[in-house]
XYZ file of C-alpha atoms in Angstrom:
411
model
C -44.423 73.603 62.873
C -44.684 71.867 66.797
C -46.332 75.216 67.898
C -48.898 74.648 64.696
C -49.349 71.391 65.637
C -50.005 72.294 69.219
C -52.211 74.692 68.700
C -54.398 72.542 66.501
C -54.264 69.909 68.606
C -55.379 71.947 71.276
C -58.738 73.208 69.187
C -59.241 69.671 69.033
C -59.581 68.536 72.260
C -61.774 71.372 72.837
C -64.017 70.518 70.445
C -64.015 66.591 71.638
C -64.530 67.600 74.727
C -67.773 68.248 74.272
C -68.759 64.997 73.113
C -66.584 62.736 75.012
C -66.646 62.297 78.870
C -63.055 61.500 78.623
C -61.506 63.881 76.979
C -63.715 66.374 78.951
C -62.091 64.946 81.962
C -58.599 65.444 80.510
C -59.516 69.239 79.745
C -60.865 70.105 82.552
C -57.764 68.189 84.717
C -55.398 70.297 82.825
C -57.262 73.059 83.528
C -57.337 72.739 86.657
C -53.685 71.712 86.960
C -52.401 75.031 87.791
C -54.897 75.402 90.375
C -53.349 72.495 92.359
C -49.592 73.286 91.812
C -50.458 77.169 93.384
C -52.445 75.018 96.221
C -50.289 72.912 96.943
C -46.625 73.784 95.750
C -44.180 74.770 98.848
C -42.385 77.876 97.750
C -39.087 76.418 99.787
C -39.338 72.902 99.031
C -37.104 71.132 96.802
C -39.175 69.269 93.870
C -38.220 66.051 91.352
C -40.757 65.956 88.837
C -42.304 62.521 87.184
C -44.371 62.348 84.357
C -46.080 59.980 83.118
C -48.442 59.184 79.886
C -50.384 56.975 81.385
C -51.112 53.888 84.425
C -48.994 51.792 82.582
C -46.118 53.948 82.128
C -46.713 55.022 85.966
C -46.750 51.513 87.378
C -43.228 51.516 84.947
C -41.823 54.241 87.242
C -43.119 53.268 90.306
C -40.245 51.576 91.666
C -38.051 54.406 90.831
C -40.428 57.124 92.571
C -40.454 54.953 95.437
C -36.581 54.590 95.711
C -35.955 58.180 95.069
C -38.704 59.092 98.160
C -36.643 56.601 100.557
C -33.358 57.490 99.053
C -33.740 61.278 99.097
C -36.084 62.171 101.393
C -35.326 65.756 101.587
C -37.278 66.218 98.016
C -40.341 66.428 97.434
C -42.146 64.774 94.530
C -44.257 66.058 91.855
C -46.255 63.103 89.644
C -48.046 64.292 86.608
C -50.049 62.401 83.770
C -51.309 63.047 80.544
C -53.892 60.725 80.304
C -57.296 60.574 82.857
C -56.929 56.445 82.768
C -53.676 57.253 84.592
C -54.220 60.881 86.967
C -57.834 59.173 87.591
C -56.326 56.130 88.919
C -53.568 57.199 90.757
C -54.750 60.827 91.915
C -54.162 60.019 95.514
C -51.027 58.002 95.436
C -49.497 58.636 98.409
C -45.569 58.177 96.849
C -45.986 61.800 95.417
C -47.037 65.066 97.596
C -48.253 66.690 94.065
C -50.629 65.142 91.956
C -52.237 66.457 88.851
C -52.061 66.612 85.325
C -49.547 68.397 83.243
C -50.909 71.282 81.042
C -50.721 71.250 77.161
C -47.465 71.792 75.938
C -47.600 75.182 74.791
C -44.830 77.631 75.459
C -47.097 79.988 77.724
C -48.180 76.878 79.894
C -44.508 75.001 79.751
C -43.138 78.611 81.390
C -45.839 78.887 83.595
C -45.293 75.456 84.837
C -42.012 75.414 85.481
C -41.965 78.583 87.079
C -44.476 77.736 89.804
C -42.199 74.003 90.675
C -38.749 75.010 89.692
C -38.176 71.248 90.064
C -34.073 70.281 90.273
C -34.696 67.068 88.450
C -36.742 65.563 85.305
C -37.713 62.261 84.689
C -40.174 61.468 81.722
C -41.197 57.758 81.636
C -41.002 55.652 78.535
C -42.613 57.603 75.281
C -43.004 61.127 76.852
C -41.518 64.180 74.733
C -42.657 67.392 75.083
C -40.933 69.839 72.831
C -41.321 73.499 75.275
C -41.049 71.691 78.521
C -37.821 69.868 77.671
C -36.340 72.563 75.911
C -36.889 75.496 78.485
C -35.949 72.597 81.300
C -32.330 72.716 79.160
C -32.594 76.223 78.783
C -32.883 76.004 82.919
C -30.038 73.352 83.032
C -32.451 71.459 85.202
C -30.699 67.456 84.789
C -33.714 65.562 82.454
C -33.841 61.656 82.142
C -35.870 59.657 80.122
C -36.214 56.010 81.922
C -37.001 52.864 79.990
C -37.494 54.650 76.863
C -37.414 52.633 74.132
C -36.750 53.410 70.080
C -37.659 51.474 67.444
C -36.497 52.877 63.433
C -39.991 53.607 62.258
C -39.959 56.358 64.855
C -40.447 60.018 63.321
C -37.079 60.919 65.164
C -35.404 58.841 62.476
C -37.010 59.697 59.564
C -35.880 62.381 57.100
C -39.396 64.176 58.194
C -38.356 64.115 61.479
C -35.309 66.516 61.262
C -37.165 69.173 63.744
C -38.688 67.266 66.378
C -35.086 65.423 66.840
C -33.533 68.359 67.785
C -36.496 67.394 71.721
C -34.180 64.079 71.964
C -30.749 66.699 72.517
C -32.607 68.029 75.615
C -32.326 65.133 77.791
C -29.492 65.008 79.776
C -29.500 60.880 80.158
C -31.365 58.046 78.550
C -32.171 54.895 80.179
C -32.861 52.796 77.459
C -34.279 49.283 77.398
C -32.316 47.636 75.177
C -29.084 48.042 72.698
C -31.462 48.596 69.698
C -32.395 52.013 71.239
C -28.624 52.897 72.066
C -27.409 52.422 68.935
C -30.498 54.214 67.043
C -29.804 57.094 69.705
C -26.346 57.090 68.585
C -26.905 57.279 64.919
C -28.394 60.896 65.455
C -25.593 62.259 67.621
C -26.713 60.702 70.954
C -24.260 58.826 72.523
C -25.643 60.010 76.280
C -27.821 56.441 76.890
C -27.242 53.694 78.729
C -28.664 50.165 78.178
C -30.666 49.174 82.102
C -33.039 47.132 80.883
C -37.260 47.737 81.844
C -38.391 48.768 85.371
C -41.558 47.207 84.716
C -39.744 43.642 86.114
C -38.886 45.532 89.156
C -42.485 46.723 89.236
C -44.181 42.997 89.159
C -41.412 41.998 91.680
C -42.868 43.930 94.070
C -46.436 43.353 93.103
C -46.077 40.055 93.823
C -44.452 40.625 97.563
C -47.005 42.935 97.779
C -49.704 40.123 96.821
C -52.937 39.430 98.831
C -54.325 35.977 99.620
C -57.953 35.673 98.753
C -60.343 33.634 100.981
C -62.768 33.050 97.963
C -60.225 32.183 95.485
C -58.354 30.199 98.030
C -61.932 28.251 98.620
C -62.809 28.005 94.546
C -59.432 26.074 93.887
C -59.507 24.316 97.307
C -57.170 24.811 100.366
C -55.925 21.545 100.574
C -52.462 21.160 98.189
C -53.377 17.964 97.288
C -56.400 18.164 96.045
C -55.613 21.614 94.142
C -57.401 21.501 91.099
C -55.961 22.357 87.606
C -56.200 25.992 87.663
C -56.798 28.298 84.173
C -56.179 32.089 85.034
C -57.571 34.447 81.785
C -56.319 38.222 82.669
C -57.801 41.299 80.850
C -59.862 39.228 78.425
C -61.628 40.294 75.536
C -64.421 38.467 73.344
C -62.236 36.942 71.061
C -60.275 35.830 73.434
C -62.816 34.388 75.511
C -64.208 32.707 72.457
C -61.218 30.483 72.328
C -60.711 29.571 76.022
C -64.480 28.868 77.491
C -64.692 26.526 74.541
C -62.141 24.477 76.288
C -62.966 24.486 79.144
C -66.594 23.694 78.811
C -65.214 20.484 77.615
C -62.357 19.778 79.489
C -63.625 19.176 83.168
C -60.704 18.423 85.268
C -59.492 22.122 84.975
C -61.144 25.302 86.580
C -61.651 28.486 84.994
C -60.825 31.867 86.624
C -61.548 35.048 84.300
C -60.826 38.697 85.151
C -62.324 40.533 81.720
C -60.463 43.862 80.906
C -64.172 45.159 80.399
C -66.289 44.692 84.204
C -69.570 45.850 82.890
C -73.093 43.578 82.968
C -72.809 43.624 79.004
C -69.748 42.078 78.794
C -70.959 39.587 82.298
C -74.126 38.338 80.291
C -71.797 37.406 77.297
C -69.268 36.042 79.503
C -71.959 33.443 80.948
C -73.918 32.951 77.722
C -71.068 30.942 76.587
C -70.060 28.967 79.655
C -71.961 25.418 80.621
C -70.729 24.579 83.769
C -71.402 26.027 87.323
C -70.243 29.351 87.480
C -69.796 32.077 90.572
C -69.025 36.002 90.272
C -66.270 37.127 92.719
C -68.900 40.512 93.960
C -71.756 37.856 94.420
C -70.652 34.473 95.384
C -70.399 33.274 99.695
C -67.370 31.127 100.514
C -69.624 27.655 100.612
C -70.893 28.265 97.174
C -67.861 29.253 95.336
C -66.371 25.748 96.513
C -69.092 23.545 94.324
C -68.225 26.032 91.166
C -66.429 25.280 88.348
C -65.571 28.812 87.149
C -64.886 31.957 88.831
C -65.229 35.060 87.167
C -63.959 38.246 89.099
C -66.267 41.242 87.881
C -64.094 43.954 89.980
C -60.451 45.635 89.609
C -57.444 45.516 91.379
C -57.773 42.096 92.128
C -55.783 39.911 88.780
C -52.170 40.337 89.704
C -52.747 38.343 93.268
C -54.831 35.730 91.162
C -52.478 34.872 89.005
C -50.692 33.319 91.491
C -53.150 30.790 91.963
C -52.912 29.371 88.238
C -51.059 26.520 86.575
C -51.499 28.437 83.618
C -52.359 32.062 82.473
C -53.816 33.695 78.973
C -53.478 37.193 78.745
C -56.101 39.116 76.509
C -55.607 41.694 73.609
C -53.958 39.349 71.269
C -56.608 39.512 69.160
C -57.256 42.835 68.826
C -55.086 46.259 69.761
C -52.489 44.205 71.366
C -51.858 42.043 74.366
C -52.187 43.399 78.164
C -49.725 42.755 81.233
C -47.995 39.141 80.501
C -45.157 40.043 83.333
C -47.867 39.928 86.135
C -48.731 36.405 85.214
C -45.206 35.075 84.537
C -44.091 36.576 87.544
C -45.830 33.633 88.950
C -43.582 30.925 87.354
C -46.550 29.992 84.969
C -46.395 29.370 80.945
C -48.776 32.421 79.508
C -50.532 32.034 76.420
C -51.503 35.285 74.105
C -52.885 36.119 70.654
C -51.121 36.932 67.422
C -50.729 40.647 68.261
C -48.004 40.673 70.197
C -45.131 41.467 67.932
C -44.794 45.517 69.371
C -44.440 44.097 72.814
C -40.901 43.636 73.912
C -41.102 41.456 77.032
C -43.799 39.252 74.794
C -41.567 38.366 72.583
C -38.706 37.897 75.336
C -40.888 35.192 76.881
C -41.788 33.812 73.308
C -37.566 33.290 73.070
C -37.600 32.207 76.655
C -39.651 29.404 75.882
C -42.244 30.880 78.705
C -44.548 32.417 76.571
C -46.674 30.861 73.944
C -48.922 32.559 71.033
C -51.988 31.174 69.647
C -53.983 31.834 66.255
C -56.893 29.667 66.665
C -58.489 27.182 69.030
C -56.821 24.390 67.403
C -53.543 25.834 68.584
C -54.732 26.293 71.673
C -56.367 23.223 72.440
C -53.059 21.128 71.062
C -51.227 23.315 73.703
C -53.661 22.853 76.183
C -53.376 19.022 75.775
C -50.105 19.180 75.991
C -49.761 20.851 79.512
C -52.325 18.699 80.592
C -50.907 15.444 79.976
C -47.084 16.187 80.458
C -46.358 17.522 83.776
C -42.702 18.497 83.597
C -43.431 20.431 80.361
C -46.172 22.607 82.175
C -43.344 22.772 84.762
C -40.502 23.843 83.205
C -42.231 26.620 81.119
C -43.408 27.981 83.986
C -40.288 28.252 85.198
C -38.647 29.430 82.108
C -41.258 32.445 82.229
C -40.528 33.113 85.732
C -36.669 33.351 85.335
C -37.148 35.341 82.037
C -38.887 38.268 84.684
C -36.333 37.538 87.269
C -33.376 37.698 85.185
C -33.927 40.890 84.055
C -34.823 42.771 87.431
C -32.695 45.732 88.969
C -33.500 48.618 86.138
C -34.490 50.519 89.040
C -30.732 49.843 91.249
C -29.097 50.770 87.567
C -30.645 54.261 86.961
C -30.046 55.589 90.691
C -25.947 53.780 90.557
C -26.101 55.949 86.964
C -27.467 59.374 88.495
C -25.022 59.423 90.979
C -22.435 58.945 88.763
C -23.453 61.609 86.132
């Protein structure tokens, strides 16, 4: 039935392909894949191999690549993705010496694959599970890990439907689960190989913020004297709903300043962003030191920039709440700020942690917001101690990273 599946699925992206610039990027990348392995792979090197979906589960294994390069230097690593958002992004990262993405999952391509890297170690980050791959990489005995995987019981592995496709869970050698909700669902089906290390992810936002720049122009829009910082509103990865709620404050409410990094930087989404703000506003691409200082609000219209801003808020919103789900909240609580979010939030573990932390906060409506708003504004220690409670919520639960390598060794 997986081989059906496969097979259809691969007609499929075919066909999309030829509509969508996307998916025509992902076809042509796993085209090319083999290409770059034959290019590139050392025939007496000694390879670990990564995978990941996606940025998001890549910035999730980061920290672990990164140990394993300065830990066991005489590998060699191989990082591929399924997704262009992530092998687009992250193409030349210099942790890996292979880049590129992994082939459909078909038996041909899975033996192909592994022929070419013979890798002596698996790791598959969060959601990945690839029925030929992981079950010729047993059939190799080649030690397979799946790191911060979580499971929830709506999952098809633990449905009566799912009977097949559980038999791809069996192949890993280890799971590194995220919580005891996954260990015990794993154990229900005759898994009892998992062990509970928490999220790398809080490793990962440890070291973006050491990593952090400092940003003349943002440094100049909030001021550079700490005592006449202003009030400081950061909104990360924004949509129109969210924004909506938040410029409608703030256009009222003077005494704070507005920063807003949109998850969409195109002029579309600019011209909306402006249409709804009254007060004196500078883009981060456009604006000169002297005339971001007279502005009120700051929007940055480029990437790469929002975890190192976050650090210059007394408060943080991060976007998605209102529609597919929220974005990043670690990066902002990382900060020891309180971060506000939409309703949709309930499929995002570390959102609700900082919900139960008392760090986090969720909104339906402006009037929810503003009453929150009000709040931080005119009680100090309350604005205070939630930021803190958000920033020991990330700290607290650092050192996934430490716990899988302590874990290898001893397997």
């Amino acid at each position: 039935m997986y081989q059906i599946f496969i097979w259809i699925y691969t007609l499929g992206v075919w066909v999309t392909s030829l509509f969508s610039e996307k998916v025509k990027t992902m076809w042509k990348g796993e085209h090319d894949a083999f290409r770059i392995l034959k290019e590139k792979v050392e025939p007496n090197a000694r390879y670990i191999w990564f995978h990941a979906a996606s940025l998001g589960e890549f910035e999730q294994g980061r920290p672990l690549i990164e140990h394993i390069r300065k830990e066991f230097p005489e590998y060699k690593i191989l990082l591929t993705f399924f997704s262009p958002s992530g092998y687009e992004v992250r193409k030349n990262y210099k942790g890996a010496d292979i880049c590129c993405y992994l082939p459909l999952d078909t038996i041909g391509n899975s033996r192909k694959f592994l022929r070419l890297i013979r890798p002596e170690k698996a790791f598959f980050i969060k959601y990945e599970f690839w029925y030929n791959y992981l079950h010729i990489l047993k059939h190799r005995g080649v030690p397979t890990y799946s790191v911060s995987s979580i499971f929830r019981p709506n999952q098809v592995f633990f449905k009566w439907y799912g009977r097949g496709y559980k038999k791809v869970l069996h192949c890993f050698t280890h799971f590194f689960v995220q919580n005891d909700t996954s260990r015990k669902l794993l154990h229900q089906i005759g898994i009892d190989c998992a062990t509970v290390v928490g999220d790398t992810r809080f490793d990962r936002v440890l070291q973006i913020k050491e990593a952090s720049k400092q940003l003349p122009l943002v440094d100049a829009f909030v001021g550079n004297n700490p005592k006449q910082l202003s009030k400081v509103f950061v909104a990360g990865s924004s949509w129109g709903p969210d924004e909506e709620i938040f410029i409608k404050y703030f256009n009222v409410h003077k005494d704070w300043k507005l920063i807003v990094a949109p998850h969409v930087i195109g002029e579309d989404h600019m011209k909306q962003i402006l249409s709804k703000l009254n007060r004196k506003t500078a883009r981060y691409s456009a604006a000169t030191e002297n005339e971001i200082k007279d502005a009120d609000c700051l929007i940055i219209d480029c990437f790469g920039l929002l975890s190192s801003i976050y650090h210059y808020g007394s408060v943080a919103y991060v976007g998605g709440g209102f529609g597919a789900g929220i974005h990043n909240v670690l990066e902002a609580a990382v900060w020891n700020i309180p971060v506000i979010f939409g309703p949709n939030n309930g499929h995002f573990q570390e959102a609700q942690g900082l919900l139960a932390a008392q760090g986090g906060f969720e909104i339906n409506d402006y009037r929810q917001f503003e009453e929150l708003m009000n709040r931080f504004d005119a009680d100090a220690d309350y604005l205070s101690q939630s930021g803190k409670k958000a920033g020991m919520y990330v700290q607290d639960r650092s050192g996934a990273t430490q716990h899988i390598i302590d874990n290898i060794h001893n397997l």
